[in-house]
JSON list of C-alpha atoms in Angstrom, two decimals:
[
{"chain": "Y", "resi": 1, "resn": "MET", "atom": "CA", "xyz": [2.25, 9.17, 1.27]},
{"chain": "Y", "resi": 2, "resn": "LEU", "atom": "CA", "xyz": [5.97, 9.65, 1.84]},
{"chain": "Y", "resi": 3, "resn": "TYR", "atom": "CA", "xyz": [7.84, 8.80, 5.00]},
{"chain": "Y", "resi": 4, "resn": "TRP", "atom": "CA", "xyz": [11.12, 10.38, 5.96]},
{"chain": "Y", "resi": 5, "resn": "GLN", "atom": "CA", "xyz": [13.23, 7.68, 7.58]},
{"chain": "Y", "resi": 6, "resn": "TYR", "atom": "CA", "xyz": [15.98, 8.63, 10.03]},
{"chain": "Y", "resi": 7, "resn": "GLU", "atom": "CA", "xyz": [18.30, 5.78, 11.00]},
{"chain": "Y", "resi": 8, "resn": "VAL", "atom": "CA", "xyz": [21.68, 6.43, 12.56]},
{"chain": "Y", "resi": 9, "resn": "SER", "atom": "CA", "xyz": [22.75, 9.42, 10.43]},
{"chain": "Y", "resi": 10, "resn": "LEU", "atom": "CA", "xyz": [21.28, 8.26, 7.13]},
{"chain": "Y", "resi": 11, "resn": "VAL", "atom": "CA", "xyz": [18.10, 9.61, 5.55]},
{"chain": "Y", "resi": 12, "resn": "ASP", "atom": "CA", "xyz": [16.04, 7.46, 3.20]},
{"chain": "Y", "resi": 13, "resn": "ILE", "atom": "CA", "xyz": [12.77, 8.34, 1.54]},
{"chain": "Y", "resi": 14, "resn": "PHE", "atom": "CA", "xyz": [10.40, 5.49, 0.83]},
{"chain": "Y", "resi": 15, "resn": "THR", "atom": "CA", "xyz": [6.72, 5.07, 0.00]},
{"chain": "Y", "resi": 16, "resn": "ASP", "atom": "CA", "xyz": [4.22, 3.33, 2.25]},
{"chain": "Y", "resi": 17, "resn": "ASP", "atom": "CA", "xyz": [3.86, 0.44, -0.20]},
{"chain": "Y", "resi": 18, "resn": "ALA", "atom": "CA", "xyz": [7.61, -0.23, -0.38]},
{"chain": "Y", "resi": 19, "resn": "VAL", "atom": "CA", "xyz": [9.07, -3.33, 1.19]},
{"chain": "Y", "resi": 20, "resn": "ILE", "atom": "CA", "xyz": [11.67, -2.39, 3.77]},
{"chain": "Y", "resi": 21, "resn": "ASP", "atom": "CA", "xyz": [14.51, -4.87, 4.00]},
{"chain": "Y", "resi": 22, "resn": "TYR", "atom": "CA", "xyz": [17.06, -3.61, 6.48]},
{"chain": "Y", "resi": 23, "resn": "PRO", "atom": "CA", "xyz": [20.11, -5.39, 7.89]},
{"chain": "Y", "resi": 24, "resn": "GLU", "atom": "CA", "xyz": [19.98, -7.03, 11.31]},
{"chain": "Y", "resi": 25, "resn": "CYS", "atom": "CA", "xyz": [22.15, -4.26, 12.74]},
{"chain": "Y", "resi": 26, "resn": "CYS", "atom": "CA", "xyz": [19.37, -1.73, 12.28]},
{"chain": "Y", "resi": 27, "resn": "MET", "atom": "CA", "xyz": [16.57, -0.99, 14.71]},
{"chain": "Y", "resi": 28, "resn": "PRO", "atom": "CA", "xyz": [13.30, -2.89, 14.50]},
{"chain": "Y", "resi": 29, "resn": "ILE", "atom": "CA", "xyz": [11.59, 0.42, 15.40]},
{"chain": "Y", "resi": 30, "resn": "LEU", "atom": "CA", "xyz": [11.72, 2.73, 12.40]},
{"chain": "Y", "resi": 31, "resn": "VAL", "atom": "CA", "xyz": [11.30, 6.40, 13.33]},
{"chain": "Y", "resi": 32, "resn": "GLY", "atom": "CA", "xyz": [10.54, 9.20, 10.89]},
{"chain": "Y", "resi": 33, "resn": "TRP", "atom": "CA", "xyz": [8.18, 11.95, 9.80]},
{"chain": "Y", "resi": 34, "resn": "ASP", "atom": "CA", "xyz": [4.83, 10.66, 8.56]},
{"chain": "Y", "resi": 35, "resn": "ASP", "atom": "CA", "xyz": [3.79, 13.89, 6.85]},
{"chain": "Y", "resi": 36, "resn": "LYS", "atom": "CA", "xyz": [5.30, 16.74, 4.84]},
{"chain": "Y", "resi": 37, "resn": "GLU", "atom": "CA", "xyz": [4.58, 19.50, 7.37]},
{"chain": "Y", "resi": 38, "resn": "PRO", "atom": "CA", "xyz": [6.38, 17.89, 9.51]},
{"chain": "Y", "resi": 39, "resn": "SER", "atom": "CA", "xyz": [4.06, 17.38, 12.47]},
{"chain": "Y", "resi": 40, "resn": "ILE", "atom": "CA", "xyz": [3.49, 13.63, 12.86]},
{"chain": "Y", "resi": 41, "resn": "ILE", "atom": "CA", "xyz": [6.33, 11.32, 13.89]},
{"chain": "Y", "resi": 42, "resn": "LEU", "atom": "CA", "xyz": [5.70, 7.65, 13.14]},
{"chain": "Y", "resi": 43, "resn": "TRP", "atom": "CA", "xyz": [7.28, 4.75, 15.02]},
{"chain": "Y", "resi": 44, "resn": "SER", "atom": "CA", "xyz": [6.85, 1.60, 12.90]},
{"chain": "Y", "resi": 45, "resn": "TYR", "atom": "CA", "xyz": [7.56, -1.62, 14.73]},
{"chain": "Y", "resi": 46, "resn": "ALA", "atom": "CA", "xyz": [8.93, -4.03, 12.11]},
{"chain": "Y", "resi": 47, "resn": "GLN", "atom": "CA", "xyz": [9.51, -6.84, 14.60]},
{"chain": "Y", "resi": 48, "resn": "GLU", "atom": "CA", "xyz": [9.72, -7.49, 18.33]},
{"chain": "Y", "resi": 49, "resn": "TRP", "atom": "CA", "xyz": [11.98, -5.01, 20.12]},
{"chain": "Y", "resi": 50, "resn": "THR", "atom": "CA", "xyz": [14.03, -4.55, 23.26]},
{"chain": "Y", "resi": 51, "resn": "TRP", "atom": "CA", "xyz": [13.99, -1.78, 25.86]},
{"chain": "Y", "resi": 52, "resn": "GLN", "atom": "CA", "xyz": [17.27, -0.43, 24.49]},
{"chain": "Y", "resi": 53, "resn": "GLU", "atom": "CA", "xyz": [15.72, -0.12, 21.05]},
{"chain": "Y", "resi": 54, "resn": "SER", "atom": "CA", "xyz": [12.80, 1.86, 22.50]},
{"chain": "Y", "resi": 55, "resn": "VAL", "atom": "CA", "xyz": [15.35, 4.19, 24.16]},
{"chain": "Y", "resi": 56, "resn": "GLU", "atom": "CA", "xyz": [17.09, 4.66, 20.80]},
{"chain": "Y", "resi": 57, "resn": "ALA", "atom": "CA", "xyz": [13.74, 5.35, 19.10]},
{"chain": "Y", "resi": 58, "resn": "ALA", "atom": "CA", "xyz": [12.95, 7.94, 21.80]},
{"chain": "Y", "resi": 59, "resn": "GLU", "atom": "CA", "xyz": [16.33, 9.58, 21.17]},
{"chain": "Y", "resi": 60, "resn": "GLN", "atom": "CA", "xyz": [15.62, 9.74, 17.42]},
{"chain": "Y", "resi": 61, "resn": "THR", "atom": "CA", "xyz": [12.23, 11.24, 18.24]},
{"chain": "Y", "resi": 62, "resn": "GLN", "atom": "CA", "xyz": [13.93, 13.88, 20.39]},
{"chain": "Y", "resi": 63, "resn": "VAL", "atom": "CA", "xyz": [16.12, 14.93, 17.45]},
{"chain": "Y", "resi": 64, "resn": "LEU", "atom": "CA", "xyz": [13.08, 15.22, 15.18]},
{"chain": "Y", "resi": 65, "resn": "ARG", "atom": "CA", "xyz": [11.10, 17.03, 17.91]},
{"chain": "Y", "resi": 66, "resn": "GLN", "atom": "CA", "xyz": [13.86, 19.61, 18.34]},
{"chain": "Y", "resi": 67, "resn": "SER", "atom": "CA", "xyz": [13.85, 20.35, 14.60]},
{"chain": "Y", "resi": 68, "resn": "VAL", "atom": "CA", "xyz": [10.33, 21.83, 14.87]},
{"chain": "Y", "resi": 69, "resn": "SER", "atom": "CA", "xyz": [10.77, 23.39, 18.28]},
{"chain": "Y", "resi": 70, "resn": "ASN", "atom": "CA", "xyz": [7.69, 25.58, 18.67]},
{"chain": "Y", "resi": 71, "resn": "GLN", "atom": "CA", "xyz": [4.90, 23.68, 16.95]},
{"chain": "Y", "resi": 72, "resn": "SER", "atom": "CA", "xyz": [2.83, 20.86, 18.43]},
{"chain": "Y", "resi": 73, "resn": "ILE", "atom": "CA", "xyz": [3.45, 17.35, 17.15]},
{"chain": "Y", "resi": 74, "resn": "VAL", "atom": "CA", "xyz": [1.85, 13.94, 17.43]},
{"chain": "Y", "resi": 75, "resn": "VAL", "atom": "CA", "xyz": [3.91, 10.77, 17.85]},
{"chain": "Y", "resi": 76, "resn": "VAL", "atom": "CA", "xyz": [2.16, 7.69, 16.45]},
{"chain": "Y", "resi": 77, "resn": "LEU", "atom": "CA", "xyz": [3.41, 4.30, 17.63]},
{"chain": "Y", "resi": 78, "resn": "ASN", "atom": "CA", "xyz": [2.21, 1.77, 15.05]},
{"chain": "Y", "resi": 79, "resn": "MET", "atom": "CA", "xyz": [2.21, -1.41, 17.13]},
{"chain": "Y", "resi": 80, "resn": "ASP", "atom": "CA", "xyz": [-0.17, -3.40, 14.97]},
{"chain": "Y", "resi": 81, "resn": "PHE", "atom": "CA", "xyz": [2.28, -6.31, 14.61]},
{"chain": "Y", "resi": 82, "resn": "VAL", "atom": "CA", "xyz": [3.51, -6.28, 18.21]},
{"chain": "Y", "resi": 83, "resn": "GLN", "atom": "CA", "xyz": [2.50, -9.34, 20.21]},
{"chain": "Y", "resi": 84, "resn": "THR", "atom": "CA", "xyz": [4.73, -9.14, 23.27]},
{"chain": "Y", "resi": 85, "resn": "ILE", "atom": "CA", "xyz": [6.02, -6.40, 25.53]},
{"chain": "Y", "resi": 86, "resn": "PRO", "atom": "CA", "xyz": [9.72, -6.67, 26.35]},
{"chain": "Y", "resi": 87, "resn": "ARG", "atom": "CA", "xyz": [10.83, -6.36, 29.94]},
{"chain": "Y", "resi": 88, "resn": "ASP", "atom": "CA", "xyz": [11.55, -2.75, 30.94]},
{"chain": "Y", "resi": 89, "resn": "SER", "atom": "CA", "xyz": [10.44, -1.28, 27.59]},
{"chain": "Y", "resi": 90, "resn": "ILE", "atom": "CA", "xyz": [7.41, 0.50, 29.04]},
{"chain": "Y", "resi": 91, "resn": "ARG", "atom": "CA", "xyz": [9.43, 1.98, 31.86]},
{"chain": "Y", "resi": 92, "resn": "ASN", "atom": "CA", "xyz": [11.85, 3.35, 29.30]},
{"chain": "Y", "resi": 93, "resn": "MET", "atom": "CA", "xyz": [9.05, 5.03, 27.34]},
{"chain": "Y", "resi": 94, "resn": "ARG", "atom": "CA", "xyz": [9.43, 7.85, 29.86]},
{"chain": "Y", "resi": 95, "resn": "ARG", "atom": "CA", "xyz": [12.25, 9.14, 27.64]},
{"chain": "Y", "resi": 96, "resn": "LEU", "atom": "CA", "xyz": [9.72, 9.68, 24.87]},
{"chain": "Y", "resi": 97, "resn": "LEU", "atom": "CA", "xyz": [7.25, 11.47, 27.14]},
{"chain": "Y", "resi": 98, "resn": "HIS", "atom": "CA", "xyz": [9.99, 13.49, 28.84]},
{"chain": "Y", "resi": 99, "resn": "HIS", "atom": "CA", "xyz": [11.04, 15.18, 25.59]},
{"chain": "Y", "resi": 100, "resn": "LEU", "atom": "CA", "xyz": [7.56, 16.09, 24.40]},
{"chain": "Y", "resi": 101, "resn": "GLN", "atom": "CA", "xyz": [6.12, 19.54, 24.91]},
{"chain": "Y", "resi": 102, "resn": "GLY", "atom": "CA", "xyz": [2.79, 20.48, 26.49]},
{"chain": "Y", "resi": 103, "resn": "GLY", "atom": "CA", "xyz": [0.79, 20.46, 23.24]},
{"chain": "Y", "resi": 104, "resn": "ASP", "atom": "CA", "xyz": [2.22, 17.18, 21.96]},
{"chain": "Y", "resi": 105, "resn": "PHE", "atom": "CA", "xyz": [0.30, 13.89, 21.89]},
{"chain": "Y", "resi": 106, "resn": "VAL", "atom": "CA", "xyz": [1.18, 10.19, 21.68]},
{"chain": "Y", "resi": 107, "resn": "ILE", "atom": "CA", "xyz": [-1.15, 7.77, 19.88]},
{"chain": "Y", "resi": 108, "resn": "LEU", "atom": "CA", "xyz": [-0.57, 4.03, 20.23]},
{"chain": "Y", "resi": 109, "resn": "CYS", "atom": "CA", "xyz": [-2.23, 2.13, 17.42]},
{"chain": "Y", "resi": 110, "resn": "GLY", "atom": "CA", "xyz": [-3.06, -1.49, 16.87]},
{"chain": "Y", "resi": 111, "resn": "SER", "atom": "CA", "xyz": [-5.92, -3.75, 17.80]},
{"chain": "Y", "resi": 112, "resn": "ASN", "atom": "CA", "xyz": [-4.09, -6.15, 20.06]},
{"chain": "Y", "resi": 113, "resn": "THR", "atom": "CA", "xyz": [-3.60, -6.82, 23.76]},
{"chain": "Y", "resi": 114, "resn": "ALA", "atom": "CA", "xyz": [-0.09, -5.34, 23.82]},
{"chain": "Y", "resi": 115, "resn": "VAL", "atom": "CA", "xyz": [-1.40, -1.91, 22.76]},
{"chain": "Y", "resi": 116, "resn": "ASN", "atom": "CA", "xyz": [-4.15, -2.00, 25.41]},
{"chain": "Y", "resi": 117, "resn": "VAL", "atom": "CA", "xyz": [-1.69, -2.98, 28.14]},
{"chain": "Y", "resi": 118, "resn": "ILE", "atom": "CA", "xyz": [0.93, -0.39, 27.18]},
{"chain": "Y", "resi": 119, "resn": "THR", "atom": "CA", "xyz": [-1.66, 2.40, 26.87]},
{"chain": "Y", "resi": 120, "resn": "SER", "atom": "CA", "xyz": [-3.21, 1.61, 30.26]},
{"chain": "Y", "resi": 121, "resn": "PHE", "atom": "CA", "xyz": [0.19, 1.34, 31.91]},
{"chain": "Y", "resi": 122, "resn": "LEU", "atom": "CA", "xyz": [1.44, 4.63, 30.43]},
{"chain": "Y", "resi": 123, "resn": "ARG", "atom": "CA", "xyz": [-1.73, 6.47, 31.47]},
{"chain": "Y", "resi": 124, "resn": "THR", "atom": "CA", "xyz": [-1.36, 5.13, 35.01]},
{"chain": "Y", "resi": 125, "resn": "LEU", "atom": "CA", "xyz": [2.37, 5.76, 35.25]},
{"chain": "Y", "resi": 126, "resn": "PHE", "atom": "CA", "xyz": [2.21, 9.24, 33.71]},
{"chain": "Y", "resi": 127, "resn": "GLN", "atom": "CA", "xyz": [-1.04, 10.59, 35.14]},
{"chain": "Y", "resi": 128, "resn": "ASN", "atom": "CA", "xyz": [-0.16, 14.22, 34.36]},
{"chain": "Y", "resi": 129, "resn": "GLU", "atom": "CA", "xyz": [0.15, 13.30, 30.67]},
{"chain": "Y", "resi": 130, "resn": "ALA", "atom": "CA", "xyz": [-2.72, 10.78, 30.54]},
{"chain": "Y", "resi": 131, "resn": "ASP", "atom": "CA", "xyz": [-4.93, 13.07, 28.44]},
{"chain": "Y", "resi": 132, "resn": "ARG", "atom": "CA", "xyz": [-2.19, 13.23, 25.81]},
{"chain": "Y", "resi": 133, "resn": "ILE", "atom": "CA", "xyz": [-1.77, 9.44, 25.53]},
{"chain": "Y", "resi": 134, "resn": "LEU", "atom": "CA", "xyz": [-4.38, 8.09, 23.15]},
{"chain": "Y", "resi": 135, "resn": "MET", "atom": "CA", "xyz": [-5.19, 4.82, 21.43]},
{"chain": "Y", "resi": 136, "resn": "ALA", "atom": "CA", "xyz": [-6.39, 3.99, 17.90]},
{"chain": "Y", "resi": 137, "resn": "ALA", "atom": "CA", "xyz": [-7.36, 0.65, 16.38]},
{"chain": "Y", "resi": 138, "resn": "SER", "atom": "CA", "xyz": [-5.46, 1.20, 13.12]},
{"chain": "Y", "resi": 139, "resn": "LEU", "atom": "CA", "xyz": [-2.77, 3.36, 11.58]},
{"chain": "Y", "resi": 140, "resn": "GLU", "atom": "CA", "xyz": [-5.34, 5.13, 9.42]},
{"chain": "Y", "resi": 141, "resn": "GLU", "atom": "CA", "xyz": [-7.47, 5.91, 12.48]},
{"chain": "Y", "resi": 142, "resn": "ALA", "atom": "CA", "xyz": [-4.35, 7.21, 14.27]},
{"chain": "Y", "resi": 143, "resn": "ARG", "atom": "CA", "xyz": [-3.47, 9.46, 11.32]},
{"chain": "Y", "resi": 144, "resn": "THR", "atom": "CA", "xyz": [-7.02, 10.85, 11.24]},
{"chain": "Y", "resi": 145, "resn": "LEU", "atom": "CA", "xyz": [-6.93, 11.49, 14.99]},
{"chain": "Y", "resi": 146, "resn": "ALA", "atom": "CA", "xyz": [-3.50, 13.14, 14.67]},
{"chain": "Y", "resi": 147, "resn": "ARG", "atom": "CA", "xyz": [-4.75, 15.48, 11.93]},
{"chain": "Y", "resi": 148, "resn": "GLU", "atom": "CA", "xyz": [-7.78, 16.40, 14.07]},
{"chain": "Y", "resi": 149, "resn": "ILE", "atom": "CA", "xyz": [-5.55, 17.16, 17.07]},
{"chain": "Y", "resi": 150, "resn": "LEU", "atom": "CA", "xyz": [-3.16, 19.26, 14.98]},
{"chain": "Y", "resi": 151, "resn": "SER", "atom": "CA", "xyz": [-6.06, 21.21, 13.47]},
{"chain": "Y", "resi": 152, "resn": "GLY", "atom": "CA", "xyz": [-7.19, 22.21, 16.96]},
{"chain": "Y", "resi": 153, "resn": "SER", "atom": "CA", "xyz": [-10.01, 19.72, 17.54]},
{"chain": "Y", "resi": 154, "resn": "PRO", "atom": "CA", "xyz": [-9.96, 18.27, 21.05]},
{"chain": "Y", "resi": 155, "resn": "PRO", "atom": "CA", "xyz": [-9.27, 14.53, 21.09]},
{"chain": "Y", "resi": 156, "resn": "ILE", "atom": "CA", "xyz": [-12.13, 12.26, 22.14]},
{"chain": "Y", "resi": 157, "resn": "ARG", "atom": "CA", "xyz": [-10.93, 9.41, 24.32]}
]
């Protein structure tokens, strides 16, 4: 599986078994295409993050989203290693949801308390989009769910 990594204005291609060692100046939320189509955007949380970094990740997502303007996409937030939720980061997730189109979905993945809290909060805060905010226990489960959604199968919550 190849990932297309967009950071600042640089593009790197790396495999999913590669070790990513990036300088401290770079975002702890890596944003890029998770598939060749492109139809799945993956946020990989490499470490704890701040609300400003979630805003920057949402802005990167907007650029990717605009590059495939008319097709539906799924944004997968791989939060498996996230243990804490930074102050104001959830509130700033509205930037991500604001730039998505009607057929787009967001899947938060990880089997930890932070994922449960963020998912519940987002569904409550954004009730009109609640059916498009899903949760998966693992990245593989999220990818399977994303492929099902993109193939036209209705998501089961």
